mmCIF file of C-alpha atoms in Angstrom:
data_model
loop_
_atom_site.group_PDB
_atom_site.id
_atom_site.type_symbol
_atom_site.label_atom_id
_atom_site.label_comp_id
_atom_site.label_asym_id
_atom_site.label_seq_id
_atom_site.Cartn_x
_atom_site.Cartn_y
_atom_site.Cartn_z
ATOM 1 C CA UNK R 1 -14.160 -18.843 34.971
ATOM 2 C CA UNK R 2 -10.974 -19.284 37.090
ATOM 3 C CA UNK R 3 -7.637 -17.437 35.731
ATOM 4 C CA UNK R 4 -5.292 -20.247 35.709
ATOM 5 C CA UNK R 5 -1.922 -17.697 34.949
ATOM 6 C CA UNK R 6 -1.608 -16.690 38.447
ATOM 7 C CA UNK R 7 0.267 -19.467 40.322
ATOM 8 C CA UNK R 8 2.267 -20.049 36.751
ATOM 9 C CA UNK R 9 3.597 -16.508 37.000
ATOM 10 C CA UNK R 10 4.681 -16.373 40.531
ATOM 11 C CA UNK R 11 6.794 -20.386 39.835
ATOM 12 C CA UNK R 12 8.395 -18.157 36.539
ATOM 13 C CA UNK R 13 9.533 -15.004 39.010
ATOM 14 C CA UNK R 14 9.898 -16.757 41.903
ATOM 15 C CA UNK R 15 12.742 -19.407 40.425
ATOM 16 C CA UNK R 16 14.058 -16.418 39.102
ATOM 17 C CA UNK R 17 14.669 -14.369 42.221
ATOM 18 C CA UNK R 18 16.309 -17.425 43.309
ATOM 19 C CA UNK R 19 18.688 -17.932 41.162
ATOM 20 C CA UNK R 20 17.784 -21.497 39.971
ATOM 21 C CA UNK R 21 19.422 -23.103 37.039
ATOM 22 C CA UNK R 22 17.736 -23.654 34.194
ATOM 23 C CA UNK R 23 19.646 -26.821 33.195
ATOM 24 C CA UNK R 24 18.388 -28.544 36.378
ATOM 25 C CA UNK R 25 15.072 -27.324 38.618
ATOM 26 C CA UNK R 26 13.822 -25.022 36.946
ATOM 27 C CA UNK R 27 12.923 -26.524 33.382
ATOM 28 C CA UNK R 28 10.755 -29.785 35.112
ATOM 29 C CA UNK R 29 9.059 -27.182 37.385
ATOM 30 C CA UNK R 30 8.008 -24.587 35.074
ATOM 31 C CA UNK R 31 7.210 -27.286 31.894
ATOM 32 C CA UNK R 32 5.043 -29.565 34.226
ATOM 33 C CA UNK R 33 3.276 -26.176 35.188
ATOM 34 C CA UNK R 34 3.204 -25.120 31.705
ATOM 35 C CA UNK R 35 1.368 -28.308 30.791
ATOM 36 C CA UNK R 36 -0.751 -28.407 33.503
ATOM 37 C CA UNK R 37 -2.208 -24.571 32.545
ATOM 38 C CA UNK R 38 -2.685 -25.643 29.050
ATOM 39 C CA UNK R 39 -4.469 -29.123 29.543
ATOM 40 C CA UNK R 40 -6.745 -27.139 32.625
ATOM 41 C CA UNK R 41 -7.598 -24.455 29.621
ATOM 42 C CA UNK R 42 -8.716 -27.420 27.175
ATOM 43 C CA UNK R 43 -10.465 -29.094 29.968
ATOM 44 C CA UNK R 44 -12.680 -25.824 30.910
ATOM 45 C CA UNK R 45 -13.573 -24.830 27.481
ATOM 46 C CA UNK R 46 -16.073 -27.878 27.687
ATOM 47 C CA UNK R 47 -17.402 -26.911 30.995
ATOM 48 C CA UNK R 48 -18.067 -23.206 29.676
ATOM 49 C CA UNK R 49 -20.758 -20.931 28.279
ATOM 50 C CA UNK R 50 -20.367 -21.072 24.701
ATOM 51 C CA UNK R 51 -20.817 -16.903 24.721
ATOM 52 C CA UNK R 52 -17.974 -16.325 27.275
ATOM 53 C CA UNK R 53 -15.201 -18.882 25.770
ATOM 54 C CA UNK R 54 -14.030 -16.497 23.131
ATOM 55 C CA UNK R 55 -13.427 -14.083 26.288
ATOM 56 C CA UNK R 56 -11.706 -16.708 28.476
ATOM 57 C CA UNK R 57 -9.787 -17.709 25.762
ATOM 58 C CA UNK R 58 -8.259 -14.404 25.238
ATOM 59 C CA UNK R 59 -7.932 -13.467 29.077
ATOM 60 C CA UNK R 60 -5.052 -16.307 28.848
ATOM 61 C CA UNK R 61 -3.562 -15.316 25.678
ATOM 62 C CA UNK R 62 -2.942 -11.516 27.085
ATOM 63 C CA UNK R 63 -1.996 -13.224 29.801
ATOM 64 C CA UNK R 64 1.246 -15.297 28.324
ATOM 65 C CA UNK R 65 1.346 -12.033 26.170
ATOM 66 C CA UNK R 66 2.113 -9.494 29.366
ATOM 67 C CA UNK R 67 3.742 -12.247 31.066
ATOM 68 C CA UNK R 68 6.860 -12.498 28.018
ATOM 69 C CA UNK R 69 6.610 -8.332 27.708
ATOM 70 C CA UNK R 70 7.914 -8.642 31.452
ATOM 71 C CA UNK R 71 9.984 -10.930 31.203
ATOM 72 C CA UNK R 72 11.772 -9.670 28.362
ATOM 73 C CA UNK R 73 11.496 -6.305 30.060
ATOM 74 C CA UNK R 74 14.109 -7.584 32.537
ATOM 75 C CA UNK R 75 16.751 -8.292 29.957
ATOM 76 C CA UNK R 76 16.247 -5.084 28.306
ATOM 77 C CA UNK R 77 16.369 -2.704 31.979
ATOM 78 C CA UNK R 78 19.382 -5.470 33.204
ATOM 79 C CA UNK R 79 16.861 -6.669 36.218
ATOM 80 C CA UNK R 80 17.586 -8.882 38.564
ATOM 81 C CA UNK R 81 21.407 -8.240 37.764
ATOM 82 C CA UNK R 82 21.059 -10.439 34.718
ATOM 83 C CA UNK R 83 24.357 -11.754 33.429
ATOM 84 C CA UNK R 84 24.714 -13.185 30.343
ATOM 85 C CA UNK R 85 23.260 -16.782 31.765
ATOM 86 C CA UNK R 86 20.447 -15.363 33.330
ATOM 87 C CA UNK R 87 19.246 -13.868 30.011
ATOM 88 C CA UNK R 88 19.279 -16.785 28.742
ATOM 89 C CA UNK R 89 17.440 -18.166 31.248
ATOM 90 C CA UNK R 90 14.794 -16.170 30.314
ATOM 91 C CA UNK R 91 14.691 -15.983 26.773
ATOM 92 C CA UNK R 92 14.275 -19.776 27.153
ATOM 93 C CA UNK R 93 10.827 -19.373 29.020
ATOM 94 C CA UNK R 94 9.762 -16.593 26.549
ATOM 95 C CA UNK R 95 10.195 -18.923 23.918
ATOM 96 C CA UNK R 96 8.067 -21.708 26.219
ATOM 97 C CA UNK R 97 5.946 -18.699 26.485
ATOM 98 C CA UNK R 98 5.625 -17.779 22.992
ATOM 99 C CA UNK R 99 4.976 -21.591 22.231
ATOM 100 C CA UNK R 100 2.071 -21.448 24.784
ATOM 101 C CA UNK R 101 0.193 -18.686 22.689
ATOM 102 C CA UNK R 102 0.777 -20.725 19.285
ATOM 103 C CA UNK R 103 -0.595 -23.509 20.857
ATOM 104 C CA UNK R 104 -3.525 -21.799 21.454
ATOM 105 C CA UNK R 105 -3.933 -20.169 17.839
ATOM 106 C CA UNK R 106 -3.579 -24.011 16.646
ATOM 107 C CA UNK R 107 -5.816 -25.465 18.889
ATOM 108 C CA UNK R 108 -8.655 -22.802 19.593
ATOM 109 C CA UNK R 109 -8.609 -20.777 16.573
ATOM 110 C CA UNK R 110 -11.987 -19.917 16.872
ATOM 111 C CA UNK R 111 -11.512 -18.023 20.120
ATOM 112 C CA UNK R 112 -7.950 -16.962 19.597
ATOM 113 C CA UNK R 113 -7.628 -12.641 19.148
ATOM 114 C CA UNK R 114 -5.726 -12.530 15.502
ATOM 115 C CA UNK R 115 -5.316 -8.521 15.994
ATOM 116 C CA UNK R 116 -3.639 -8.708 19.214
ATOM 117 C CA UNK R 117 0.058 -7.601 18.623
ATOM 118 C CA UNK R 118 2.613 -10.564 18.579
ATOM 119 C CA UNK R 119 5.478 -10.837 21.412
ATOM 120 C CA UNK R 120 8.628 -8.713 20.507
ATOM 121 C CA UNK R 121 10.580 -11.845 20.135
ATOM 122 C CA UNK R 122 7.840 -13.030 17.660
ATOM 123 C CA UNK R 123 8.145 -9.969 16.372
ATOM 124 C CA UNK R 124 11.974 -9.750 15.820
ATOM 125 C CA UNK R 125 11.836 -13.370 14.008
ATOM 126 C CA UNK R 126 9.751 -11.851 11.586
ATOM 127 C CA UNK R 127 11.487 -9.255 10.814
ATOM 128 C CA UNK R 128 14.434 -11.080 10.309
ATOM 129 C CA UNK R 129 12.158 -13.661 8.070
ATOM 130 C CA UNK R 130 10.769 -10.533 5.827
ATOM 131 C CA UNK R 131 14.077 -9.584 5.288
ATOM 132 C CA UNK R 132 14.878 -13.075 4.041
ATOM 133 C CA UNK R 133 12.169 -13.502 1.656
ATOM 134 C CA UNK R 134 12.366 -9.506 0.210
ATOM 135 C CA UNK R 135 16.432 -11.407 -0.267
ATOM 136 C CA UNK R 136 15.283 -13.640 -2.374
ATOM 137 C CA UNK R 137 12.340 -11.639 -4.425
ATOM 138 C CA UNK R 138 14.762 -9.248 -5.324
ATOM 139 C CA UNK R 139 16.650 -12.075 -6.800
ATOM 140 C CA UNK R 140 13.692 -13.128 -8.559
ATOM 141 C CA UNK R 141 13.137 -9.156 -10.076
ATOM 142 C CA UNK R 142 16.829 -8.842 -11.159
ATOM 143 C CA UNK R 143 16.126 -12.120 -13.078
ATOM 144 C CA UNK R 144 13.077 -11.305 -14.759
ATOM 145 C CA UNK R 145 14.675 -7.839 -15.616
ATOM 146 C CA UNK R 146 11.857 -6.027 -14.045
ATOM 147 C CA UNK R 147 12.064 -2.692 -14.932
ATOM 148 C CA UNK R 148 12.881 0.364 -12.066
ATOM 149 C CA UNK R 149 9.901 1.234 -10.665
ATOM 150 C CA UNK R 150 8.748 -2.429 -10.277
ATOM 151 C CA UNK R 151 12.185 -2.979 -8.036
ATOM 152 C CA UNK R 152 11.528 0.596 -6.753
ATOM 153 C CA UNK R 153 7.975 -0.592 -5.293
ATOM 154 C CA UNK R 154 9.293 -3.481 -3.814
ATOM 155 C CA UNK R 155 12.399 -1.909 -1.748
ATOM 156 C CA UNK R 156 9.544 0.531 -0.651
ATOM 157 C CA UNK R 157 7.575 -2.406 0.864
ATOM 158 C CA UNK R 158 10.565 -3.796 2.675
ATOM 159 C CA UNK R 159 11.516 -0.665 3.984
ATOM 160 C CA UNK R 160 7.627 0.735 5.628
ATOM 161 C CA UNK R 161 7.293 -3.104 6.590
ATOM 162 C CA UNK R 162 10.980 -3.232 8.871
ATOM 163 C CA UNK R 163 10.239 0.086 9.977
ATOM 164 C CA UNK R 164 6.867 -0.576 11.202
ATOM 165 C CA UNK R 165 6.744 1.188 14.751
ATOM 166 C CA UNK R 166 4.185 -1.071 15.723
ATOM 167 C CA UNK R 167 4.471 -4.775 16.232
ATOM 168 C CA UNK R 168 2.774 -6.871 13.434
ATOM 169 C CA UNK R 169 -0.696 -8.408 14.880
ATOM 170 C CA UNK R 170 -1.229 -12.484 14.960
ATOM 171 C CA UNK R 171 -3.562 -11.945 11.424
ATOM 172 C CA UNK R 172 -0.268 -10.055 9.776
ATOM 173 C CA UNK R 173 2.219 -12.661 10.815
ATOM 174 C CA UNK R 174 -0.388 -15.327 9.379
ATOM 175 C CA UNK R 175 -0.850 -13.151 6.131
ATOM 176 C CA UNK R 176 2.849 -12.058 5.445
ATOM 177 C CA UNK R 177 3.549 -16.269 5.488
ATOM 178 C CA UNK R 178 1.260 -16.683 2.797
ATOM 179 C CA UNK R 179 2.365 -13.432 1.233
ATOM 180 C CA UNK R 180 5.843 -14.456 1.054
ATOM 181 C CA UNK R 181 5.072 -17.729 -0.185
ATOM 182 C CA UNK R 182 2.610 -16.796 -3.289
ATOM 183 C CA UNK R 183 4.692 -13.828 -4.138
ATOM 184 C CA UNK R 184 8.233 -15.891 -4.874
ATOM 185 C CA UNK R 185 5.976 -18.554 -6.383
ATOM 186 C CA UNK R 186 4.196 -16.101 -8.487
ATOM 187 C CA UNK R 187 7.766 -15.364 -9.789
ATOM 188 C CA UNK R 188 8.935 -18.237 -10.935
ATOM 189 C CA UNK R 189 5.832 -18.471 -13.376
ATOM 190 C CA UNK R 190 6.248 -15.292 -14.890
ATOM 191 C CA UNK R 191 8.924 -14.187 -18.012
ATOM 192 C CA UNK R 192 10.999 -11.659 -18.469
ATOM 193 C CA UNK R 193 11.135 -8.476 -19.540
ATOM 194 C CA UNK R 194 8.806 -7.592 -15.781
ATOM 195 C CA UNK R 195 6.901 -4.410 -15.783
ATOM 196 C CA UNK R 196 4.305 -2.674 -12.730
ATOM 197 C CA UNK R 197 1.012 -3.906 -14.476
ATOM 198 C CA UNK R 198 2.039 -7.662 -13.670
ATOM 199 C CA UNK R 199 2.790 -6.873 -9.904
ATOM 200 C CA UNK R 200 -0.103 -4.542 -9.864
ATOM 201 C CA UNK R 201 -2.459 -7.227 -10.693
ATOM 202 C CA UNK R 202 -0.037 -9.736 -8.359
ATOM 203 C CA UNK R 203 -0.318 -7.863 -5.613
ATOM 204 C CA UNK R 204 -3.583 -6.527 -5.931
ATOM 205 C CA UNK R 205 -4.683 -10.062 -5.739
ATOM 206 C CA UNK R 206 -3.032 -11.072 -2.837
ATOM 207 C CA UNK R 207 -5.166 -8.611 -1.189
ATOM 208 C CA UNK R 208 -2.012 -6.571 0.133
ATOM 209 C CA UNK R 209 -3.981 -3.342 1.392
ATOM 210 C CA UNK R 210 -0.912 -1.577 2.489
ATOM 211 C CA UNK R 211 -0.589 2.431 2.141
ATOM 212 C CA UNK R 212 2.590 1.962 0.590
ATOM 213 C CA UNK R 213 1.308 -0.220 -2.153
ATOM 214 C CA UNK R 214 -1.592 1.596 -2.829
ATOM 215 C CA UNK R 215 0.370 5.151 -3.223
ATOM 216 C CA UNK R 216 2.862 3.286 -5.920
ATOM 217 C CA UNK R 217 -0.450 1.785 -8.015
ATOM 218 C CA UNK R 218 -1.579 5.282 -7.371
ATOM 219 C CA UNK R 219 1.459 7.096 -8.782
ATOM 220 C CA UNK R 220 1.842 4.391 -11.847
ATOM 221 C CA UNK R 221 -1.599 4.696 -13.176
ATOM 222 C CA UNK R 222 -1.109 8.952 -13.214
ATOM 223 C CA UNK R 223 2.208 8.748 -14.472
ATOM 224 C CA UNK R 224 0.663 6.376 -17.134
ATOM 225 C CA UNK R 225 -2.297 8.770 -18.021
ATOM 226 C CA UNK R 226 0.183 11.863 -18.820
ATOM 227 C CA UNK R 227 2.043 9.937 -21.131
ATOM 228 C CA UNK R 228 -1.565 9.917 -23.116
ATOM 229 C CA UNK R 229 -1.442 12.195 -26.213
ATOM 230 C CA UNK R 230 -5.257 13.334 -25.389
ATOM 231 C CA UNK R 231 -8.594 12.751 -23.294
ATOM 232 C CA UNK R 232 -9.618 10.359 -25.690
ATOM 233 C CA UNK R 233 -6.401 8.018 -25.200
ATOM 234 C CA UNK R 234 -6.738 8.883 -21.252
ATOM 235 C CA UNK R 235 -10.173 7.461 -21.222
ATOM 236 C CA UNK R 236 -8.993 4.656 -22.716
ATOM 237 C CA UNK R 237 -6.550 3.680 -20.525
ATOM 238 C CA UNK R 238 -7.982 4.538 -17.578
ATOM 239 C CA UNK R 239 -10.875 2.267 -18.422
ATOM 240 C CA UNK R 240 -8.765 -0.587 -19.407
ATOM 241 C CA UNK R 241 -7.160 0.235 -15.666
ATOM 242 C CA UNK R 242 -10.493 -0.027 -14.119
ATOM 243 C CA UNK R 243 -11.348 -3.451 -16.312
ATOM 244 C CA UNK R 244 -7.896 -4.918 -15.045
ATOM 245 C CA UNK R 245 -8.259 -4.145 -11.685
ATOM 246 C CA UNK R 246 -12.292 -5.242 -11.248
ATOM 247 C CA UNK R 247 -11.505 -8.849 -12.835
ATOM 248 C CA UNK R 248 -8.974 -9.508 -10.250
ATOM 249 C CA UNK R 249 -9.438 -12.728 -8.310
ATOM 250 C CA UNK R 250 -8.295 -12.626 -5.191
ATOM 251 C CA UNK R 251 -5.983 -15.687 -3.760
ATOM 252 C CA UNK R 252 -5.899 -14.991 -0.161
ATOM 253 C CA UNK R 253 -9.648 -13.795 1.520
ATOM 254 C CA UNK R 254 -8.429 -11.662 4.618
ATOM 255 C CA UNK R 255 -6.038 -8.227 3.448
ATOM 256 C CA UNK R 256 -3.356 -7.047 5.002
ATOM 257 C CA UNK R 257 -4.619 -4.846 7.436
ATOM 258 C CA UNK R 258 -7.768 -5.320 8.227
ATOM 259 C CA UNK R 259 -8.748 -1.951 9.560
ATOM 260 C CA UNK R 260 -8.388 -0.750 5.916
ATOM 261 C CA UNK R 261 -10.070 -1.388 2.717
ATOM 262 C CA UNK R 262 -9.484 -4.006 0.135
ATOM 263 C CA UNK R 263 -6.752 -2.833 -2.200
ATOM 264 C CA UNK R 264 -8.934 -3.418 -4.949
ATOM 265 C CA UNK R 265 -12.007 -1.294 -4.048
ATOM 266 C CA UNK R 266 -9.420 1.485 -3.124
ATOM 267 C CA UNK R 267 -7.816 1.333 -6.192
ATOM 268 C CA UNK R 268 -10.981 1.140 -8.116
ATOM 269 C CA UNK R 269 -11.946 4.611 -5.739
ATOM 270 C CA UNK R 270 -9.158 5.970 -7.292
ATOM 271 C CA UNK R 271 -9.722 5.123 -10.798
ATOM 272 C CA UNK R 272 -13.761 6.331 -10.670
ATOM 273 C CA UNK R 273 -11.987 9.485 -9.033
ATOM 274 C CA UNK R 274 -10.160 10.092 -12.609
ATOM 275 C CA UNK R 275 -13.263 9.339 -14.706
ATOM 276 C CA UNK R 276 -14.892 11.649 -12.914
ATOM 277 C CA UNK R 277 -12.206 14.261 -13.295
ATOM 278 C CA UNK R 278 -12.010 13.389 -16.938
ATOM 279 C CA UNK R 279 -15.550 13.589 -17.515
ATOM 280 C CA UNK R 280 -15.859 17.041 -15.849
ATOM 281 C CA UNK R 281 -13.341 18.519 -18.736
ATOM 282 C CA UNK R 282 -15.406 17.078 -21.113
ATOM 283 C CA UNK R 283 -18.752 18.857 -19.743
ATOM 284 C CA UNK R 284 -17.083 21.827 -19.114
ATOM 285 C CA UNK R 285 -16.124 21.892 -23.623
ATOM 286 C CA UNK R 286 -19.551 20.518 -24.073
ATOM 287 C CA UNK R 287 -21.253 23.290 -22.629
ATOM 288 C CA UNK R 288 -18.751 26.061 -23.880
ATOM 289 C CA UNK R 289 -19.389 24.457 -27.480
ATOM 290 C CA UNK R 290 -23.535 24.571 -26.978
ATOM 291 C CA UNK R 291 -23.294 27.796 -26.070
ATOM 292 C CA UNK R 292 -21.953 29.275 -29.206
ATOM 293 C CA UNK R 293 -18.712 29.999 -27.188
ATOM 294 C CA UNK R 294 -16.334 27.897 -28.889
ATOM 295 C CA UNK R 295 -16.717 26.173 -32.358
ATOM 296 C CA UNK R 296 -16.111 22.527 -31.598
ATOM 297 C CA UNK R 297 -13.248 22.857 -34.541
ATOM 298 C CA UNK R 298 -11.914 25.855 -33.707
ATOM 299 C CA UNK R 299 -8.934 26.483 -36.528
ATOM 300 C CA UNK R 300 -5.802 28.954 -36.464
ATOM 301 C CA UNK R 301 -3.549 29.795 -38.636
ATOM 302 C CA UNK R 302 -0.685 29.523 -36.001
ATOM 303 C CA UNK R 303 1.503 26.415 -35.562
ATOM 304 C CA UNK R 304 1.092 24.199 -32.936
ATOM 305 C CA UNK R 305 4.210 25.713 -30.903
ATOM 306 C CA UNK R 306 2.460 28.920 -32.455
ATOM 307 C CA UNK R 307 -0.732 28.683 -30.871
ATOM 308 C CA UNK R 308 1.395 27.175 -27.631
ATOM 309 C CA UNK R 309 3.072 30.640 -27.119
ATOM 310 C CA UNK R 310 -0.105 32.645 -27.670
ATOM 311 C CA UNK R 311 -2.205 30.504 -25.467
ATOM 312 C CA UNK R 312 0.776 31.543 -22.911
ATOM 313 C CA UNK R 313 1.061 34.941 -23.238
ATOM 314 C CA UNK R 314 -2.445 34.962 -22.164
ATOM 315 C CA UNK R 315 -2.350 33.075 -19.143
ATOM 316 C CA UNK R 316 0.782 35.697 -18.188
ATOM 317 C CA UNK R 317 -1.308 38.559 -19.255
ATOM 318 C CA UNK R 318 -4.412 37.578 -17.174
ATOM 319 C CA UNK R 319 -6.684 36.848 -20.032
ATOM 320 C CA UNK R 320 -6.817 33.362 -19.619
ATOM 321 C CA UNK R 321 -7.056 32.465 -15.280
ATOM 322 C CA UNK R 322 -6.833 28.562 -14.608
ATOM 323 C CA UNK R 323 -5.837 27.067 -11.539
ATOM 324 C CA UNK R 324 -5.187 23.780 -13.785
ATOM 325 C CA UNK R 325 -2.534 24.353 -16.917
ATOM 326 C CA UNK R 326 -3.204 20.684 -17.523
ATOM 327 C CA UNK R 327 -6.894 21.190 -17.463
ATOM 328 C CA UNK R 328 -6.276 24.067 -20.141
ATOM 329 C CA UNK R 329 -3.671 22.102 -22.501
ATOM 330 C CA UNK R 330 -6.526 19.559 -22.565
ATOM 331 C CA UNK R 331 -9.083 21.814 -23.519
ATOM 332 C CA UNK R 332 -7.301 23.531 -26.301
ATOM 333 C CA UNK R 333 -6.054 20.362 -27.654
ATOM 334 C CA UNK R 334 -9.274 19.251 -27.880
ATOM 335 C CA UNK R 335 -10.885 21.869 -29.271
ATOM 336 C CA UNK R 336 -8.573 23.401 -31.515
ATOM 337 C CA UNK R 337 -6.905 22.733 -34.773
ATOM 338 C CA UNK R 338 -3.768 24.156 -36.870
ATOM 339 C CA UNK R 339 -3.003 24.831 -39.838
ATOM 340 C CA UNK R 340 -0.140 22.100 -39.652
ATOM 341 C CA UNK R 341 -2.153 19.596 -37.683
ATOM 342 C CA UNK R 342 -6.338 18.550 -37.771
ATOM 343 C CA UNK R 343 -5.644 16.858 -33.987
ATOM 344 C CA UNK R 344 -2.730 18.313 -31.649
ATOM 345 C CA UNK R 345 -1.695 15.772 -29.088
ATOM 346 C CA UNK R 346 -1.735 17.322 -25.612
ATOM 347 C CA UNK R 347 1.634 16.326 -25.025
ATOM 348 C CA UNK R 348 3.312 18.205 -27.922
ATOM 349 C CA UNK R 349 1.454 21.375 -26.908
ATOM 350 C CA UNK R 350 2.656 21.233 -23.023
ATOM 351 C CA UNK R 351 6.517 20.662 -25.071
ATOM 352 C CA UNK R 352 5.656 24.061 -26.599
ATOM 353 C CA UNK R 353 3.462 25.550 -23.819
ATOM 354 C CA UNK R 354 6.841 25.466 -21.483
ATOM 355 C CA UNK R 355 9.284 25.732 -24.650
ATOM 356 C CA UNK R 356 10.986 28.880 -26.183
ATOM 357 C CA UNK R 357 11.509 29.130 -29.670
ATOM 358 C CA UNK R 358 12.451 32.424 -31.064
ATOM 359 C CA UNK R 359 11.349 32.349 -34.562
ATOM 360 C CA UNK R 360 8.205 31.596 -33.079
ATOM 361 C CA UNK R 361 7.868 34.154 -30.816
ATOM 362 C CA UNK R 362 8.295 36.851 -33.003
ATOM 363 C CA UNK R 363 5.774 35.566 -35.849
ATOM 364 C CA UNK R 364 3.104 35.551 -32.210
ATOM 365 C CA UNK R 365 4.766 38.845 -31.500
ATOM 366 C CA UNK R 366 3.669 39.977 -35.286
ATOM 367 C CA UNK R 367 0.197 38.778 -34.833
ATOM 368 C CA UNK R 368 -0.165 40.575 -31.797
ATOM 369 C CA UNK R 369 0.876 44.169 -33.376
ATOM 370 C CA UNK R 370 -1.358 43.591 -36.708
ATOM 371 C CA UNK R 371 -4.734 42.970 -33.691
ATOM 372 C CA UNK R 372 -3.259 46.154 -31.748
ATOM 373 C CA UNK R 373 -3.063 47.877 -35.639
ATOM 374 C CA UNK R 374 -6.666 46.509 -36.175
ATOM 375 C CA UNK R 375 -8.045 47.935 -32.754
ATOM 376 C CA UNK R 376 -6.440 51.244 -32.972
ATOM 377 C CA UNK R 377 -8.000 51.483 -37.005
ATOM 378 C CA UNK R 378 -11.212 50.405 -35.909
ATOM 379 C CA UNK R 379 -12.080 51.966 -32.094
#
């Protein structure tokens, strides 16, 4: 399994060193080799072991690969005392370089390595096309009036994708062009006013697995759940969440990233993650309730701010210890009852868990004194 890079190299550095012009010598010399390399590669993959092609295959590709990090190494560290013409001599066989390795993905897909890291001038072009496209889907938002945290996500993308310290791999650069493309025509189908469920569900089936994504979905769907008046509601939505996101079809097979799972069975992780959570609360009422240690429909005579303020006075006193003052609004909304109000909505108690209302205060503060009166009568 000859190595057919070696001779091609030493032509490249060689005309180099000697100062050749590209716009005469050195363009015949290094395309005829450049031919010759590629049409000696198609002719040996007939003449090979089926189980070692995939291997020879990619020996070339890093090959061309290292060859245009050198190369472009010298116009970075000013070798060769490179003046403006000689680094453009070079850039013009990285690009014959670069066209080499596409080649190859067109032609041998089957052996080509999709997760080896594309060249840096690769690389820059698609930076410069992401930034393009983000352009014009930001256009498309402002349209549709999508609303903040829709934009928000978006911007977000752009920014973890340009900052990437890594170069994207062959399989990304393949992906984000389909991406791109389904995204901005996804757009033009939908109608204004925009909101995060669509590009949830967009998104989610484009397969785009990135961390960034799946922190936003992640952040939506708890923001979401404390807007919920009560567990009831919560479970509600969150299995509507789980329903949205499990009949998702999927437009484009391979994810993002492939060393991480499919957005969609993360996000669906994450969802069974705050069932769970929600059905713990539950158990833990259930079993206080069969117990005889709270009546189901426990009633006060406070107010709902009332009942807020005593609740809190306990949890300052050391009565009442939770790690979790959500975990505790939910319980007491669930199990108790005012004189005011059969059902208190958990979000009207938290209003008056963390308000101060002075009126209030003292009619607790009264209750308070008449138990102290009580204890001191009785004990």
């Amino acid at each position: 399994m000859r190595y057919e890079l070696i001779s091609f190299r030493e032509i490249i550095l060689d005309a180099l060193k000697a100062g050749k012009s590209v716009c005469k010598e050195l363009p015949a010399e290094i395309l005829e080799e450049s031919k010759r390399v590629f049409n000696t590669v198609q002719h040996n993959i007939t003449q090979i072991a089926h189980d070692r092609l995939k291997a020879y295959i990619r020996q070339h590709q890093r090959g061309l690969m290292q060859l245009m990090d050198e190369l472009e190494a010298m116009v970075d560290e000013g070798d060769l005392n490179a003046a403006q013409g000689k680094n453009e001599e070079i850039c013009s066989i990285v690009h014959l370089l670069n066209q080499m390795v596409f080649d190859l993905q067109q032609y041998l897909p089957d052996y080509f390595d999709y997760d080896c890291p594309v060249s840096t001038a690769t690389q820059k072009q698609l930076l410069l096309t992401i930034a393009e496209n983000f352009g014009q889907i930001l256009n498309h938002l402002e349209e549709l009036l999508a609303d903040d945290e829709t934009i928000a996500i978006f911007k977000h993308l752009f920014e973890h994708l340009k900052s990437s310290p890594k170069r994207f791999t062959f399989e990304q650069a393949v992906y984000l062009n389909d991406f791109f493309g389904s995204v901005k025509l996804a757009l033009t189908k939908l109608v204004p006013p925009l909101q995060m469920p669509e590009i949830i569900l967009l998104l989610t089936s484009l397969n785009f697995n990135h961390p960034s994504f799946y922190h936003s979905c992640c952040s939506h769907f708890n923001h979401e759940l404390q807007k919920c008046e009560n567990i009831s509601e919560q479970y509600r939505l969150i299995h509507f969440f789980k329903k949205l996101i499990g009949q998702v079809f999927k437009t484009i097979s391979i994810p993002y990233h492939r060393n991480l799972p499919n957005i969609d069975e993360s996000l669906l992780r994450y969802i069974e993650s705050e069932i769970s959570y929600l059905k713990s609360i539950d158990s833990i009422a259930e079993d206080l309730s069969n117990g005889g240690i709270l009546d189901s429909n426990f009633k006060v005579t406070f107010t709902v701010r009332q009942l807020a303020i005593f609740i809190h006075l306990q949890v300052e006193a050391g009565i009442i210890t939770t790690q979790s003052p959500k975990m505790l609004h939910q319980y007491i909304t669930k199990h108790y009852s005012t004189v005011e109000k059969e059902i208190i909505s958990e979000k009207s108690f938290k209003n008056a868990y963390y308000g101060n209302a002075s009126a209030d205060i003292e009619k607790v503060i009264n209750k308070i004194v008449y138990m102290l009166a009580i204890a001191q009568e009785k004990y």
